[in-house]
Amino acid sequence: MEMISTIGPLLLMFVLFYFLLIRPQQKRQKAVQQMQNDLKKGDKIVTIGGLHGFVDAIDEGKVVIKCGDGSRLTYDRAAIREVTESAAGGDMLAKS
């Protein structure tokens, strides 16, 4: 009985850490991975360095980004932080 009272708080702390820290981080990682896998040509994106542009071409692990001045830069797919406007979403907005 004494062993349960000794291990109980430690076990409770581990369960709390799992639900408050580990699980949400895993969900965020899955969401970022899904976003990077769903990139399409024409998506408006922001890189982890803060570069804004449009996806011009997609390769296995690389993305070519077209910037505002027309230059094309090649980045790793993992460098994409967020999609601010989806290419499909932009078409739907134009139709309505």
Short mmCIF file of C-alpha atoms in Angstrom, two decimals:
data_model
loop_
_atom_site.label_atom_id
_atom_site.label_comp_id
_atom_site.label_asym_id
_atom_site.label_seq_id
_atom_site.Cartn_x
_atom_site.Cartn_y
_atom_site.Cartn_z
CA MET A 1 0.00 0.00 0.00
CA GLU A 2 2.87 2.33 0.79
CA MET A 3 4.37 1.72 -2.66
CA ILE A 4 1.17 2.86 -4.41
CA SER A 5 1.14 6.09 -2.41
CA THR A 6 4.77 6.66 -3.45
CA ILE A 7 4.34 5.85 -7.15
CA GLY A 8 0.82 7.34 -7.46
CA PRO A 9 1.83 11.03 -7.65
CA LEU A 10 4.61 10.21 -10.11
CA LEU A 11 2.21 8.26 -12.31
CA LEU A 12 -0.37 11.06 -12.09
CA MET A 13 2.27 13.60 -13.10
CA PHE A 14 3.25 11.49 -16.13
CA VAL A 15 -0.39 11.21 -17.24
CA LEU A 16 -0.84 14.99 -16.90
CA PHE A 17 2.33 15.65 -18.91
CA TYR A 18 1.11 13.30 -21.61
CA PHE A 19 -2.29 14.97 -22.01
CA LEU A 20 -1.09 18.56 -21.56
CA LEU A 21 2.24 18.51 -23.44
CA ILE A 22 3.01 15.41 -25.48
CA ARG A 23 -0.37 14.73 -27.11
CA PRO A 24 -1.01 18.32 -28.32
CA GLN A 25 2.51 18.47 -29.78
CA GLN A 26 1.90 15.24 -31.71
CA LYS A 27 -1.37 16.67 -33.07
CA ARG A 28 0.42 19.84 -34.23
CA GLN A 29 3.14 17.79 -35.92
CA LYS A 30 0.52 15.71 -37.76
CA ALA A 31 -1.31 18.87 -38.89
CA VAL A 32 1.90 20.46 -40.21
CA GLN A 33 2.87 17.24 -41.99
CA GLN A 34 -0.59 17.01 -43.58
CA MET A 35 -0.42 20.67 -44.69
CA GLN A 36 3.00 20.11 -46.28
CA ASN A 37 1.77 16.98 -48.06
CA ASP A 38 -1.33 18.77 -49.39
CA LEU A 39 0.59 21.63 -51.06
CA LYS A 40 -0.59 22.40 -54.59
CA LYS A 41 0.63 24.64 -57.35
CA GLY A 42 -0.80 28.11 -56.86
CA ASP A 43 -1.09 27.97 -53.06
CA LYS A 44 -0.11 31.19 -51.31
CA ILE A 45 2.38 30.23 -48.58
CA VAL A 46 4.70 31.59 -45.90
CA THR A 47 8.04 29.92 -45.12
CA ILE A 48 9.59 29.54 -41.69
CA GLY A 49 11.89 32.43 -42.61
CA GLY A 50 8.93 34.73 -43.34
CA LEU A 51 9.08 34.65 -47.16
CA HIS A 52 5.65 35.10 -48.77
CA GLY A 53 5.01 33.68 -52.21
CA PHE A 54 3.12 31.25 -54.42
CA VAL A 55 3.93 27.59 -55.03
CA ASP A 56 5.17 27.40 -58.62
CA ALA A 57 6.30 23.75 -58.73
CA ILE A 58 6.43 20.80 -56.35
CA ASP A 59 8.97 18.00 -56.35
CA GLU A 60 9.36 15.03 -53.98
CA GLY A 61 11.02 16.99 -51.17
CA LYS A 62 11.34 20.48 -52.64
CA VAL A 63 9.03 23.35 -53.50
CA VAL A 64 9.72 26.14 -55.98
CA ILE A 65 8.26 29.41 -54.70
CA LYS A 66 7.50 32.35 -56.96
CA CYS A 67 8.05 35.66 -55.17
CA GLY A 68 6.44 39.04 -55.84
CA ASP A 69 9.24 40.23 -58.13
CA GLY A 70 8.94 37.10 -60.30
CA SER A 71 12.02 35.33 -58.95
CA ARG A 72 11.77 31.62 -58.21
CA LEU A 73 13.35 30.16 -55.10
CA THR A 74 13.72 26.49 -54.21
CA TYR A 75 12.99 25.44 -50.62
CA ASP A 76 12.65 22.15 -48.80
CA ARG A 77 9.05 21.15 -48.28
CA ALA A 78 9.66 21.22 -44.50
CA ALA A 79 10.43 24.97 -44.71
CA ILE A 80 6.77 25.80 -45.42
CA ARG A 81 5.18 27.17 -42.24
CA GLU A 82 1.62 27.80 -43.41
CA VAL A 83 -0.69 28.03 -46.39
CA THR A 84 -2.40 31.42 -46.25
CA GLU A 85 -4.62 30.86 -49.28
CA SER A 86 -5.26 27.58 -51.04
CA ALA A 87 -5.30 27.49 -54.84
CA ALA A 88 -8.66 25.69 -54.78
CA GLY A 89 -10.03 28.17 -52.23
CA GLY A 90 -9.04 31.10 -54.43
CA ASP A 91 -10.92 29.58 -57.40
CA MET A 92 -14.04 29.10 -55.29
CA LEU A 93 -13.90 32.71 -54.11
CA ALA A 94 -13.62 33.94 -57.70
CA LYS A 95 -16.72 31.93 -58.75
CA SER A 96 -18.98 33.25 -55.98
#
